[in-house]
mmCIF file of C-alpha atoms and ligand atoms in Angstrom:
data_model
loop_
_atom_site.group_PDB
_atom_site.id
_atom_site.type_symbol
_atom_site.label_atom_id
_atom_site.label_comp_id
_atom_site.label_asym_id
_atom_site.label_seq_id
_atom_site.Cartn_x
_atom_site.Cartn_y
_atom_site.Cartn_z
ATOM 1 C CA UNK A 276 -21.145 -20.088 1.177
ATOM 2 C CA UNK A 277 -19.194 -17.294 -0.431
ATOM 3 C CA UNK A 278 -15.670 -16.589 0.703
ATOM 4 C CA UNK A 279 -13.618 -13.479 0.096
ATOM 5 C CA UNK A 280 -10.342 -13.445 -1.868
ATOM 6 C CA UNK A 281 -7.639 -10.847 -2.452
ATOM 7 C CA UNK A 282 -7.539 -10.568 -6.239
ATOM 8 C CA UNK A 283 -5.124 -7.509 -6.851
ATOM 9 C CA UNK A 284 -3.138 -4.711 -5.458
ATOM 10 C CA UNK A 285 -2.207 -1.258 -6.718
ATOM 11 C CA UNK A 286 -0.624 1.804 -5.130
ATOM 12 C CA UNK A 287 0.389 5.420 -5.828
ATOM 13 C CA UNK A 288 3.139 7.630 -4.374
ATOM 14 C CA UNK A 289 3.078 11.396 -5.411
ATOM 15 C CA UNK A 290 6.155 12.552 -7.282
ATOM 16 C CA UNK A 291 7.471 15.195 -4.822
ATOM 17 C CA UNK A 292 9.912 13.806 -2.344
ATOM 18 C CA UNK A 293 10.752 15.303 0.961
ATOM 19 C CA UNK A 294 14.093 14.032 2.182
ATOM 20 C CA UNK A 295 15.644 14.023 5.725
ATOM 21 C CA UNK A 296 18.051 16.849 4.558
ATOM 22 C CA UNK A 297 15.034 18.782 3.375
ATOM 23 C CA UNK A 298 13.599 18.509 6.934
ATOM 24 C CA UNK A 299 16.684 19.797 8.575
ATOM 25 C CA UNK A 300 16.009 23.092 7.015
ATOM 26 C CA UNK A 301 12.470 23.117 8.696
ATOM 27 C CA UNK A 302 13.106 21.807 12.188
ATOM 28 C CA UNK A 303 16.040 21.009 14.500
ATOM 29 C CA UNK A 304 16.928 17.503 13.298
ATOM 30 C CA UNK A 305 19.328 15.610 11.214
ATOM 31 C CA UNK A 306 19.389 12.883 8.740
ATOM 32 C CA UNK A 307 21.540 10.762 11.123
ATOM 33 C CA UNK A 308 18.899 11.039 13.979
ATOM 34 C CA UNK A 309 15.924 10.293 11.648
ATOM 35 C CA UNK A 310 17.657 7.376 10.133
ATOM 36 C CA UNK A 311 18.849 5.870 13.256
ATOM 37 C CA UNK A 312 15.612 6.357 15.197
ATOM 38 C CA UNK A 313 13.104 5.586 12.469
ATOM 39 C CA UNK A 314 14.752 4.110 9.292
ATOM 40 C CA UNK A 315 13.047 6.846 7.291
ATOM 41 C CA UNK A 316 15.155 8.448 4.502
ATOM 42 C CA UNK A 317 12.354 10.173 2.522
ATOM 43 C CA UNK A 318 8.614 10.527 2.090
ATOM 44 C CA UNK A 319 6.272 11.443 -0.936
ATOM 45 C CA UNK A 320 4.223 14.652 -0.565
ATOM 46 C CA UNK A 321 1.223 15.335 -2.644
ATOM 47 C CA UNK A 322 0.734 18.625 -4.551
ATOM 48 C CA UNK A 323 -1.555 21.187 -3.038
ATOM 49 C CA UNK A 324 -4.221 20.539 -5.508
ATOM 50 C CA UNK A 325 -3.860 16.774 -5.364
ATOM 51 C CA UNK A 326 -6.602 15.344 -3.203
ATOM 52 C CA UNK A 327 -6.633 12.138 -1.102
ATOM 53 C CA UNK A 328 -9.268 10.801 -3.548
ATOM 54 C CA UNK A 329 -6.873 11.573 -6.546
ATOM 55 C CA UNK A 330 -4.267 9.412 -5.016
ATOM 56 C CA UNK A 331 -6.818 6.742 -4.136
ATOM 57 C CA UNK A 332 -8.104 6.799 -7.684
ATOM 58 C CA UNK A 333 -4.646 6.383 -9.153
ATOM 59 C CA UNK A 334 -3.988 3.217 -6.874
ATOM 60 C CA UNK A 335 -7.482 1.889 -7.554
ATOM 61 C CA UNK A 336 -7.113 2.126 -11.279
ATOM 62 C CA UNK A 337 -4.092 -0.188 -11.149
ATOM 63 C CA UNK A 338 -5.803 -2.586 -8.671
ATOM 64 C CA UNK A 339 -8.969 -2.866 -10.840
ATOM 65 C CA UNK A 340 -6.856 -3.399 -14.036
ATOM 66 C CA UNK A 341 -4.800 -6.100 -12.393
ATOM 67 C CA UNK A 342 -7.905 -7.713 -10.860
ATOM 68 C CA UNK A 343 -9.477 -9.316 -13.927
ATOM 69 C CA UNK A 344 -12.749 -8.005 -12.667
ATOM 70 C CA UNK A 345 -14.699 -5.550 -14.873
ATOM 71 C CA UNK A 346 -15.001 -2.029 -13.345
ATOM 72 C CA UNK A 347 -18.740 -2.272 -13.733
ATOM 73 C CA UNK A 348 -18.785 -5.256 -11.470
ATOM 74 C CA UNK A 349 -17.503 -3.423 -8.440
ATOM 75 C CA UNK A 350 -20.338 -2.965 -6.087
ATOM 76 C CA UNK A 351 -18.758 -1.310 -3.037
ATOM 77 C CA UNK A 352 -15.954 1.118 -2.348
ATOM 78 C CA UNK A 353 -14.555 1.541 1.059
ATOM 79 C CA UNK A 354 -11.816 4.070 1.862
ATOM 80 C CA UNK A 355 -9.771 4.090 5.037
ATOM 81 C CA UNK A 356 -8.410 7.614 5.698
ATOM 82 C CA UNK A 357 -7.708 10.086 8.506
ATOM 83 C CA UNK A 358 -6.904 12.777 5.937
ATOM 84 C CA UNK A 359 -10.153 12.923 3.768
ATOM 85 C CA UNK A 360 -10.902 15.329 0.896
ATOM 86 C CA UNK A 361 -13.538 16.981 3.031
ATOM 87 C CA UNK A 362 -13.937 17.208 6.673
ATOM 88 C CA UNK A 363 -17.411 15.733 7.232
ATOM 89 C CA UNK A 364 -18.865 15.069 3.832
ATOM 90 C CA UNK A 365 -18.895 13.915 1.088
ATOM 91 C CA UNK A 366 -16.727 10.822 2.014
ATOM 92 C CA UNK A 367 -13.522 10.226 0.130
ATOM 93 C CA UNK A 368 -14.947 6.925 -1.000
ATOM 94 C CA UNK A 369 -17.727 8.589 -2.904
ATOM 95 C CA UNK A 370 -15.199 10.967 -4.644
ATOM 96 C CA UNK A 371 -13.225 7.987 -5.568
ATOM 97 C CA UNK A 372 -16.211 6.182 -6.880
ATOM 98 C CA UNK A 373 -17.234 9.346 -8.946
ATOM 99 C CA UNK A 374 -13.798 9.801 -10.374
ATOM 100 C CA UNK A 375 -13.820 6.128 -11.353
ATOM 101 C CA UNK A 376 -17.263 6.531 -12.805
ATOM 102 C CA UNK A 377 -18.719 3.827 -10.605
ATOM 103 C CA UNK A 378 -22.094 5.290 -10.301
ATOM 104 C CA UNK A 379 -24.215 2.989 -8.368
ATOM 105 C CA UNK A 380 -22.017 1.598 -5.737
ATOM 106 C CA UNK A 381 -22.094 1.591 -1.896
ATOM 107 C CA UNK A 382 -19.391 3.948 -0.780
ATOM 108 C CA UNK A 383 -18.116 5.107 2.578
ATOM 109 C CA UNK A 384 -15.149 5.947 4.645
ATOM 110 C CA UNK A 385 -13.790 4.516 7.934
ATOM 111 C CA UNK A 386 -11.476 6.062 10.371
ATOM 112 C CA UNK A 387 -9.112 3.600 12.037
ATOM 113 C CA UNK A 388 -5.835 5.557 11.462
ATOM 114 C CA UNK A 389 -2.821 3.335 10.652
ATOM 115 C CA UNK A 390 -5.021 0.216 11.144
ATOM 116 C CA UNK A 391 -7.382 1.389 8.461
ATOM 117 C CA UNK A 392 -6.495 -1.124 5.698
ATOM 118 C CA UNK A 393 -6.998 -4.071 8.074
ATOM 119 C CA UNK A 394 -10.348 -2.677 9.065
ATOM 120 C CA UNK A 395 -11.481 -2.242 5.411
ATOM 121 C CA UNK A 396 -10.312 -5.731 4.657
ATOM 122 C CA UNK A 397 -12.518 -7.112 7.451
ATOM 123 C CA UNK A 398 -15.451 -5.034 6.008
ATOM 124 C CA UNK A 399 -15.021 -6.351 2.548
ATOM 125 C CA UNK A 400 -14.789 -9.863 3.826
ATOM 126 C CA UNK A 401 -17.919 -9.494 5.903
ATOM 127 C CA UNK A 402 -19.978 -7.924 3.160
ATOM 128 C CA UNK A 403 -18.909 -10.684 0.707
ATOM 129 C CA UNK A 404 -19.366 -13.640 3.147
ATOM 130 C CA UNK A 405 -22.862 -12.324 4.049
ATOM 131 C CA UNK A 406 -23.751 -12.270 0.286
ATOM 132 C CA UNK A 407 -24.512 -8.605 0.350
ATOM 133 C CA UNK A 408 -21.562 -7.670 -2.133
ATOM 134 C CA UNK A 409 -19.440 -9.495 -4.645
ATOM 135 C CA UNK A 410 -16.575 -7.228 -5.719
ATOM 136 C CA UNK A 411 -15.324 -4.748 -3.139
ATOM 137 C CA UNK A 412 -12.642 -1.997 -3.878
ATOM 138 C CA UNK A 413 -10.881 -1.136 -0.681
ATOM 139 C CA UNK A 414 -8.604 1.965 -0.750
ATOM 140 C CA UNK A 415 -6.325 3.231 1.962
ATOM 141 C CA UNK A 416 -5.386 6.953 0.932
ATOM 142 C CA UNK A 417 -3.632 9.577 2.999
ATOM 143 C CA UNK A 418 -2.639 13.109 2.438
ATOM 144 C CA UNK A 419 -1.024 13.317 5.888
ATOM 145 C CA UNK A 420 1.199 16.310 4.895
ATOM 146 C CA UNK A 421 -2.076 18.333 5.201
ATOM 147 C CA UNK A 422 -2.593 17.449 8.874
ATOM 148 C CA UNK A 423 1.238 17.447 9.767
ATOM 149 C CA UNK A 424 2.697 20.231 11.913
ATOM 150 C CA UNK A 425 5.918 20.986 10.258
ATOM 151 C CA UNK A 426 7.157 22.891 13.229
ATOM 152 C CA UNK A 427 6.978 19.743 15.425
ATOM 153 C CA UNK A 428 10.113 17.507 14.892
ATOM 154 C CA UNK A 429 8.605 14.758 16.847
ATOM 155 C CA UNK A 430 5.989 14.081 14.193
ATOM 156 C CA UNK A 431 6.894 15.874 10.862
ATOM 157 C CA UNK A 432 9.773 13.563 10.271
ATOM 158 C CA UNK A 433 7.477 10.553 10.175
ATOM 159 C CA UNK A 434 4.608 11.121 7.861
ATOM 160 C CA UNK A 435 4.129 10.955 4.154
ATOM 161 C CA UNK A 436 1.315 10.791 1.502
ATOM 162 C CA UNK A 437 0.203 8.011 -0.704
ATOM 163 C CA UNK A 438 -2.414 5.355 -1.474
ATOM 164 C CA UNK A 439 -2.908 1.709 -1.915
ATOM 165 C CA UNK A 440 -5.899 -0.308 -3.161
ATOM 166 C CA UNK A 441 -7.016 -3.897 -3.521
ATOM 167 C CA UNK A 442 -10.071 -5.629 -5.036
ATOM 168 C CA UNK A 443 -11.580 -8.394 -2.765
ATOM 169 C CA UNK A 444 -14.128 -10.603 -4.533
ATOM 170 C CA UNK A 445 -16.315 -13.502 -3.896
ATOM 171 C CA UNK A 446 -15.164 -17.070 -4.373
ATOM 172 C CA UNK A 447 -16.510 -20.532 -3.739
ATOM 173 C CA UNK A 448 -12.875 -21.869 -3.197
ATOM 174 C CA UNK A 449 -11.904 -21.670 0.364
ATOM 175 C CA UNK A 450 -8.273 -22.436 -0.415
ATOM 176 C CA UNK A 451 -7.972 -18.983 -1.982
ATOM 177 C CA UNK A 452 -9.912 -17.061 0.623
ATOM 178 C CA UNK A 453 -8.912 -14.608 3.332
ATOM 179 C CA UNK A 454 -8.304 -16.834 6.224
ATOM 180 C CA UNK A 455 -9.027 -14.460 9.134
ATOM 181 C CA UNK A 456 -8.982 -10.672 10.032
ATOM 182 C CA UNK A 457 -8.788 -9.468 13.758
ATOM 183 C CA UNK A 458 -9.540 -5.823 14.573
ATOM 184 C CA UNK A 459 -9.518 -4.154 17.902
ATOM 185 C CA UNK A 460 -9.667 -0.814 19.555
ATOM 186 C CA UNK A 461 -9.099 0.889 22.912
ATOM 187 C CA UNK A 462 -9.956 4.462 23.415
ATOM 188 C CA UNK A 463 -8.159 4.499 26.897
ATOM 189 C CA UNK A 464 -5.092 5.473 24.833
ATOM 190 C CA UNK A 465 -6.785 8.142 22.721
ATOM 191 C CA UNK A 466 -4.410 10.813 23.850
ATOM 192 C CA UNK A 467 -1.337 9.013 22.585
ATOM 193 C CA UNK A 468 -1.961 9.946 18.999
ATOM 194 C CA UNK A 469 -4.705 12.403 18.083
ATOM 195 C CA UNK A 470 -5.778 15.540 16.159
ATOM 196 C CA UNK A 471 -7.317 17.345 19.208
ATOM 197 C CA UNK A 472 -8.783 20.275 17.358
ATOM 198 C CA UNK A 473 -11.564 20.883 14.966
ATOM 199 C CA UNK A 474 -14.008 18.343 15.853
ATOM 200 C CA UNK A 475 -17.034 18.611 18.036
ATOM 201 C CA UNK A 476 -14.956 17.515 21.015
ATOM 202 C CA UNK A 477 -12.735 20.439 20.459
ATOM 203 C CA UNK A 478 -12.845 23.194 22.933
ATOM 204 C CA UNK A 479 -12.507 25.892 20.151
ATOM 205 C CA UNK A 480 -15.216 27.187 17.950
ATOM 206 C CA UNK A 481 -14.924 26.582 14.274
ATOM 207 C CA UNK A 482 -12.962 29.678 13.357
ATOM 208 C CA UNK A 483 -10.524 29.267 16.391
ATOM 209 C CA UNK A 484 -9.995 25.653 15.611
ATOM 210 C CA UNK A 485 -9.163 26.576 12.053
ATOM 211 C CA UNK A 486 -6.497 28.797 13.374
ATOM 212 C CA UNK A 487 -5.386 26.271 15.972
ATOM 213 C CA UNK A 488 -4.952 23.743 13.212
ATOM 214 C CA UNK A 489 -6.005 20.027 13.125
ATOM 215 C CA UNK A 490 -2.554 18.728 13.217
ATOM 216 C CA UNK A 491 -1.513 15.345 14.557
ATOM 217 C CA UNK A 492 -0.089 15.245 17.973
ATOM 218 C CA UNK A 493 1.712 12.155 19.334
ATOM 219 C CA UNK A 494 3.204 10.915 22.562
ATOM 220 C CA UNK A 495 5.852 9.137 20.377
ATOM 221 C CA UNK A 496 7.743 7.133 22.953
ATOM 222 C CA UNK A 497 4.731 5.743 24.747
ATOM 223 C CA UNK A 498 3.027 4.987 21.470
ATOM 224 C CA UNK A 499 6.212 3.115 20.313
ATOM 225 C CA UNK A 500 6.200 0.826 23.470
ATOM 226 C CA UNK A 501 2.424 0.113 23.268
ATOM 227 C CA UNK A 502 2.920 -0.533 19.456
ATOM 228 C CA UNK A 503 5.635 -3.250 19.891
ATOM 229 C CA UNK A 504 3.624 -5.068 22.738
ATOM 230 C CA UNK A 505 0.357 -4.885 20.977
ATOM 231 C CA UNK A 506 1.603 -5.783 17.420
ATOM 232 C CA UNK A 507 3.427 -8.845 18.710
ATOM 233 C CA UNK A 508 0.610 -10.129 20.715
ATOM 234 C CA UNK A 509 -1.916 -9.499 17.963
ATOM 235 C CA UNK A 510 0.169 -11.661 15.569
ATOM 236 C CA UNK A 511 0.716 -14.450 18.054
ATOM 237 C CA UNK A 512 -3.114 -14.546 18.647
ATOM 238 C CA UNK A 513 -4.057 -14.741 14.985
ATOM 239 C CA UNK A 514 -1.451 -17.408 14.249
ATOM 240 C CA UNK A 515 -2.443 -19.478 17.175
ATOM 241 C CA UNK A 516 -6.271 -19.121 16.413
ATOM 242 C CA UNK A 517 -5.693 -20.414 12.927
ATOM 243 C CA UNK A 518 -2.995 -23.044 13.834
ATOM 244 C CA UNK A 519 -0.513 -21.428 11.511
ATOM 245 C CA UNK A 520 3.181 -21.377 12.247
ATOM 246 C CA UNK A 521 5.558 -18.382 11.520
ATOM 247 C CA UNK A 522 7.405 -20.498 8.944
ATOM 248 C CA UNK A 523 4.272 -20.766 6.813
ATOM 249 C CA UNK A 524 4.082 -17.039 6.272
ATOM 250 C CA UNK A 525 5.577 -15.896 2.892
ATOM 251 C CA UNK A 526 5.406 -12.148 3.531
ATOM 252 C CA UNK A 527 5.049 -10.440 6.958
ATOM 253 C CA UNK A 528 3.649 -6.929 5.983
ATOM 254 C CA UNK A 529 3.527 -4.716 9.197
ATOM 255 C CA UNK A 530 2.380 -1.185 9.253
ATOM 256 C CA UNK A 531 5.315 0.919 8.318
ATOM 257 C CA UNK A 532 5.638 3.486 11.230
ATOM 258 C CA UNK A 533 9.249 3.079 12.345
ATOM 259 C CA UNK A 534 11.963 0.505 11.322
ATOM 260 C CA UNK A 535 12.784 -0.068 15.018
ATOM 261 C CA UNK A 536 9.201 -1.154 15.657
ATOM 262 C CA UNK A 537 9.035 -3.435 12.661
ATOM 263 C CA UNK A 538 12.451 -5.052 13.751
ATOM 264 C CA UNK A 539 11.375 -5.467 17.394
ATOM 265 C CA UNK A 540 8.155 -7.182 16.379
ATOM 266 C CA UNK A 541 9.843 -9.249 13.693
ATOM 267 C CA UNK A 542 12.458 -10.501 16.106
ATOM 268 C CA UNK A 543 9.876 -11.195 18.912
ATOM 269 C CA UNK A 544 8.009 -13.369 16.315
ATOM 270 C CA UNK A 545 11.243 -14.988 15.129
ATOM 271 C CA UNK A 546 10.568 -13.785 11.502
ATOM 272 C CA UNK A 547 13.465 -14.278 9.101
ATOM 273 C CA UNK A 548 14.674 -10.944 7.508
ATOM 274 C CA UNK A 549 13.423 -12.111 4.057
ATOM 275 C CA UNK A 550 9.851 -12.572 5.415
ATOM 276 C CA UNK A 551 9.562 -9.094 6.572
ATOM 277 C CA UNK A 552 8.469 -6.384 4.130
ATOM 278 C CA UNK A 553 10.125 -3.071 4.906
ATOM 279 C CA UNK A 554 9.311 0.196 2.898
ATOM 280 C CA UNK A 555 9.419 2.778 5.589
ATOM 281 C CA UNK A 556 12.753 4.200 4.257
ATOM 282 C CA UNK A 557 11.201 5.478 1.074
ATOM 283 C CA UNK A 558 7.547 6.346 2.074
ATOM 284 C CA UNK A 559 7.685 7.100 5.797
ATOM 285 C CA UNK A 560 4.508 6.471 7.741
ATOM 286 C CA UNK A 561 1.491 6.748 5.313
ATOM 287 C CA UNK A 562 -1.018 5.465 7.884
ATOM 288 C CA UNK A 563 -3.896 3.673 6.162
ATOM 289 C CA UNK A 564 -2.008 3.477 2.986
ATOM 290 C CA UNK A 565 1.144 1.959 4.354
ATOM 291 C CA UNK A 566 0.153 -1.747 4.126
ATOM 292 C CA UNK A 567 -1.226 -1.781 0.674
ATOM 293 C CA UNK A 568 1.703 0.349 -0.581
ATOM 294 C CA UNK A 569 4.073 -2.165 0.868
ATOM 295 C CA UNK A 570 2.223 -5.130 -0.650
ATOM 296 C CA UNK A 571 2.312 -3.296 -3.978
ATOM 297 C CA UNK A 572 6.065 -2.910 -3.704
ATOM 298 C CA UNK A 573 6.584 -6.729 -3.371
ATOM 299 C CA UNK A 574 4.015 -7.321 -6.153
ATOM 300 C CA UNK A 575 5.875 -4.953 -8.496
ATOM 301 C CA UNK A 576 9.215 -6.413 -7.661
ATOM 302 C CA UNK A 577 7.863 -9.889 -8.595
ATOM 303 C CA UNK A 578 8.148 -11.138 -5.149
ATOM 304 C CA UNK A 579 4.490 -11.781 -4.474
ATOM 305 C CA UNK A 580 3.345 -15.003 -6.208
ATOM 306 C CA UNK A 581 -0.180 -16.494 -6.365
ATOM 307 C CA UNK A 582 -1.021 -18.653 -3.523
ATOM 308 C CA UNK A 583 1.446 -17.063 -1.198
ATOM 309 C CA UNK A 584 0.395 -16.193 2.402
ATOM 310 C CA UNK A 585 0.539 -12.593 3.682
ATOM 311 C CA UNK A 586 0.353 -11.705 7.187
ATOM 312 C CA UNK A 587 -0.705 -8.104 7.790
ATOM 313 C CA UNK A 588 -0.352 -6.303 11.070
ATOM 314 C CA UNK A 589 -1.121 -2.700 11.925
ATOM 315 C CA UNK A 590 -1.382 -0.344 14.864
ATOM 316 C CA UNK A 591 -2.452 3.323 15.046
ATOM 317 C CA UNK A 592 -4.306 6.222 16.533
ATOM 318 C CA UNK A 593 -7.539 5.399 18.489
ATOM 319 C CA UNK A 594 -5.765 3.224 19.633
ATOM 320 C CA UNK A 595 -6.670 0.712 17.060
ATOM 321 C CA UNK A 596 -4.937 -2.451 15.927
ATOM 322 C CA UNK A 597 -5.522 -5.480 13.780
ATOM 323 C CA UNK A 598 -3.931 -8.414 11.813
ATOM 324 C CA UNK A 599 -4.921 -10.459 8.870
ATOM 325 C CA UNK A 600 -3.982 -13.712 7.207
ATOM 326 C CA UNK A 601 -4.508 -13.433 3.484
ATOM 327 C CA UNK A 602 -3.483 -15.658 0.604
ATOM 328 C CA UNK A 603 -2.755 -13.772 -2.591
ATOM 329 C CA UNK A 604 -5.323 -14.994 -5.129
ATOM 330 C CA UNK A 605 -5.130 -13.207 -8.423
ATOM 331 C CA UNK A 606 -7.560 -14.292 -11.229
ATOM 332 C CA UNK A 607 -4.927 -13.755 -13.915
HETATM 333 O O1 LIG B 211 1.591 4.921 13.043
HETATM 334 C C1 LIG B 211 0.970 4.987 14.374
HETATM 335 C C2 LIG B 211 1.904 4.586 15.456
HETATM 336 N N1 LIG B 211 2.925 5.519 15.512
HETATM 337 C C3 LIG B 211 4.040 5.003 15.921
HETATM 338 O O2 LIG B 211 4.116 3.861 16.120
HETATM 339 C C4 LIG B 211 5.260 5.930 16.207
HETATM 340 C C5 LIG B 211 5.909 5.589 17.452
HETATM 341 N N2 LIG B 211 6.989 6.375 17.977
HETATM 342 C C6 LIG B 211 8.153 6.464 17.259
HETATM 343 O O3 LIG B 211 8.446 6.155 16.173
HETATM 344 C C7 LIG B 211 9.308 7.153 18.069
HETATM 345 O O4 LIG B 211 8.921 7.284 19.426
HETATM 346 C C8 LIG B 211 9.762 8.511 17.486
HETATM 347 C C9 LIG B 211 10.566 8.322 16.223
HETATM 348 C C10 LIG B 211 8.526 9.470 17.275
HETATM 349 C C11 LIG B 211 10.697 9.218 18.508
HETATM 350 O O5 LIG B 211 11.816 8.383 18.905
HETATM 351 P P1 LIG B 211 12.189 8.047 20.258
HETATM 352 O O6 LIG B 211 13.413 7.176 20.269
HETATM 353 O O7 LIG B 211 11.033 7.494 21.003
HETATM 354 O O8 LIG B 211 12.648 9.498 20.898
HETATM 355 P P2 LIG B 211 11.788 10.309 22.094
HETATM 356 O O9 LIG B 211 10.575 10.861 21.672
HETATM 357 O O10 LIG B 211 12.129 9.476 23.355
HETATM 358 O O11 LIG B 211 13.009 11.549 22.225
HETATM 359 C C12 LIG B 211 14.359 11.231 22.462
HETATM 360 C C13 LIG B 211 15.046 12.639 22.179
HETATM 361 C C14 LIG B 211 14.457 13.766 22.905
HETATM 362 O O12 LIG B 211 15.469 14.722 23.221
HETATM 363 P P3 LIG B 211 15.910 14.704 24.939
HETATM 364 O O13 LIG B 211 14.679 15.023 25.655
HETATM 365 O O14 LIG B 211 16.501 13.299 25.035
HETATM 366 O O15 LIG B 211 16.934 15.845 24.885
HETATM 367 C C15 LIG B 211 13.698 14.521 21.656
HETATM 368 O O16 LIG B 211 13.409 15.852 21.940
HETATM 369 O O17 LIG B 211 15.107 12.845 20.746
HETATM 370 C C16 LIG B 211 14.635 14.283 20.623
HETATM 371 N N3 LIG B 211 13.890 14.248 19.289
HETATM 372 C C17 LIG B 211 14.600 14.498 18.103
HETATM 373 N N4 LIG B 211 15.905 14.921 17.921
HETATM 374 C C18 LIG B 211 16.257 15.209 16.599
HETATM 375 C C19 LIG B 211 12.605 13.971 18.985
HETATM 376 N N5 LIG B 211 12.391 14.113 17.640
HETATM 377 C C20 LIG B 211 13.633 14.556 17.158
HETATM 378 C C21 LIG B 211 14.021 14.784 15.850
HETATM 379 N N6 LIG B 211 15.357 15.110 15.599
HETATM 380 N N7 LIG B 211 13.281 14.753 14.712
#
């Protein structure tokens, strides 16, 4: 049987930086409030003509280069995004494949908001284990600045742009394979975090909806509470299901939405401070890109070593949530 292994990671953050002080000139807020309530200090913002796929390509190039797998051997590209290049089609994954000159791959997007990376990890694993694909490029890429309402202080302080990518490939060696991925969703909570306008469920016609915008709206405080509860339970479930103890985790990489959520979940799971990866201060919440960007940070800092065990945990609009137990298994 084929198993699926995480071979490499790459990420990209655009050069423009939006600081908390910059935001005080746009909405009624302060560096002190944002820092205390979220842990965020700054976020990266893409240029106007920089597409989600461009950021995805930059992250993917690094991931492919570091994977030891030839570009020509990639047979599928899956992109997790809620801020695609184009509203309906073509998919951002096909644009990434085109820009990478991957001409005969399967390519598609999925929409699972901040849980997107965990979802595409499960898709890559399933395709590889079924024998349908061998080397899958997964990309979480977001230009959230394009769907953020910069007059709403409850959301605009949170979000940033960026991309992260990984190569997942087939292996016979179970020791180096992804152990488990859990994914879930519950549309009962759809209204906690959504872009209500612009789709076919919108009460507006196309032109009006353009005027009304397709910005994110969030019931932050309610989302916060469900997030802490769900993330904690989700991790307990996956650890228990695989008979793995918290101490065996080398790096706990939660979705980077808010430092207070990360801290509450980490404490509830009795994680030591040095087990928990925190990058929210410098990137804010980059939705589907947040987990691979965080993994890339520890990789580039030399903290992520071959054979170490990653525990991923995410939560986002939908609502969706998921977790994964993933050994880092580079080929080189
Ligand atoms: O990634 C997907 C999942 N997303 C999340 O998990 C995000 C979850 N939510 C959050 O991170 C937090 O709820 C927020 C950071 C969005 C808000 O923090 P909070 O502690 O839940 O604040 P709150 O919404 O309960 O608001 C408290 C007060 C309110 O004022 P009053 O009514 O007490 O006078 C808000 O109007 O803080 C006010 N407020 C702000 N003040 C200064 C809200 N946003 C701001 C702001 N600056 N940017």
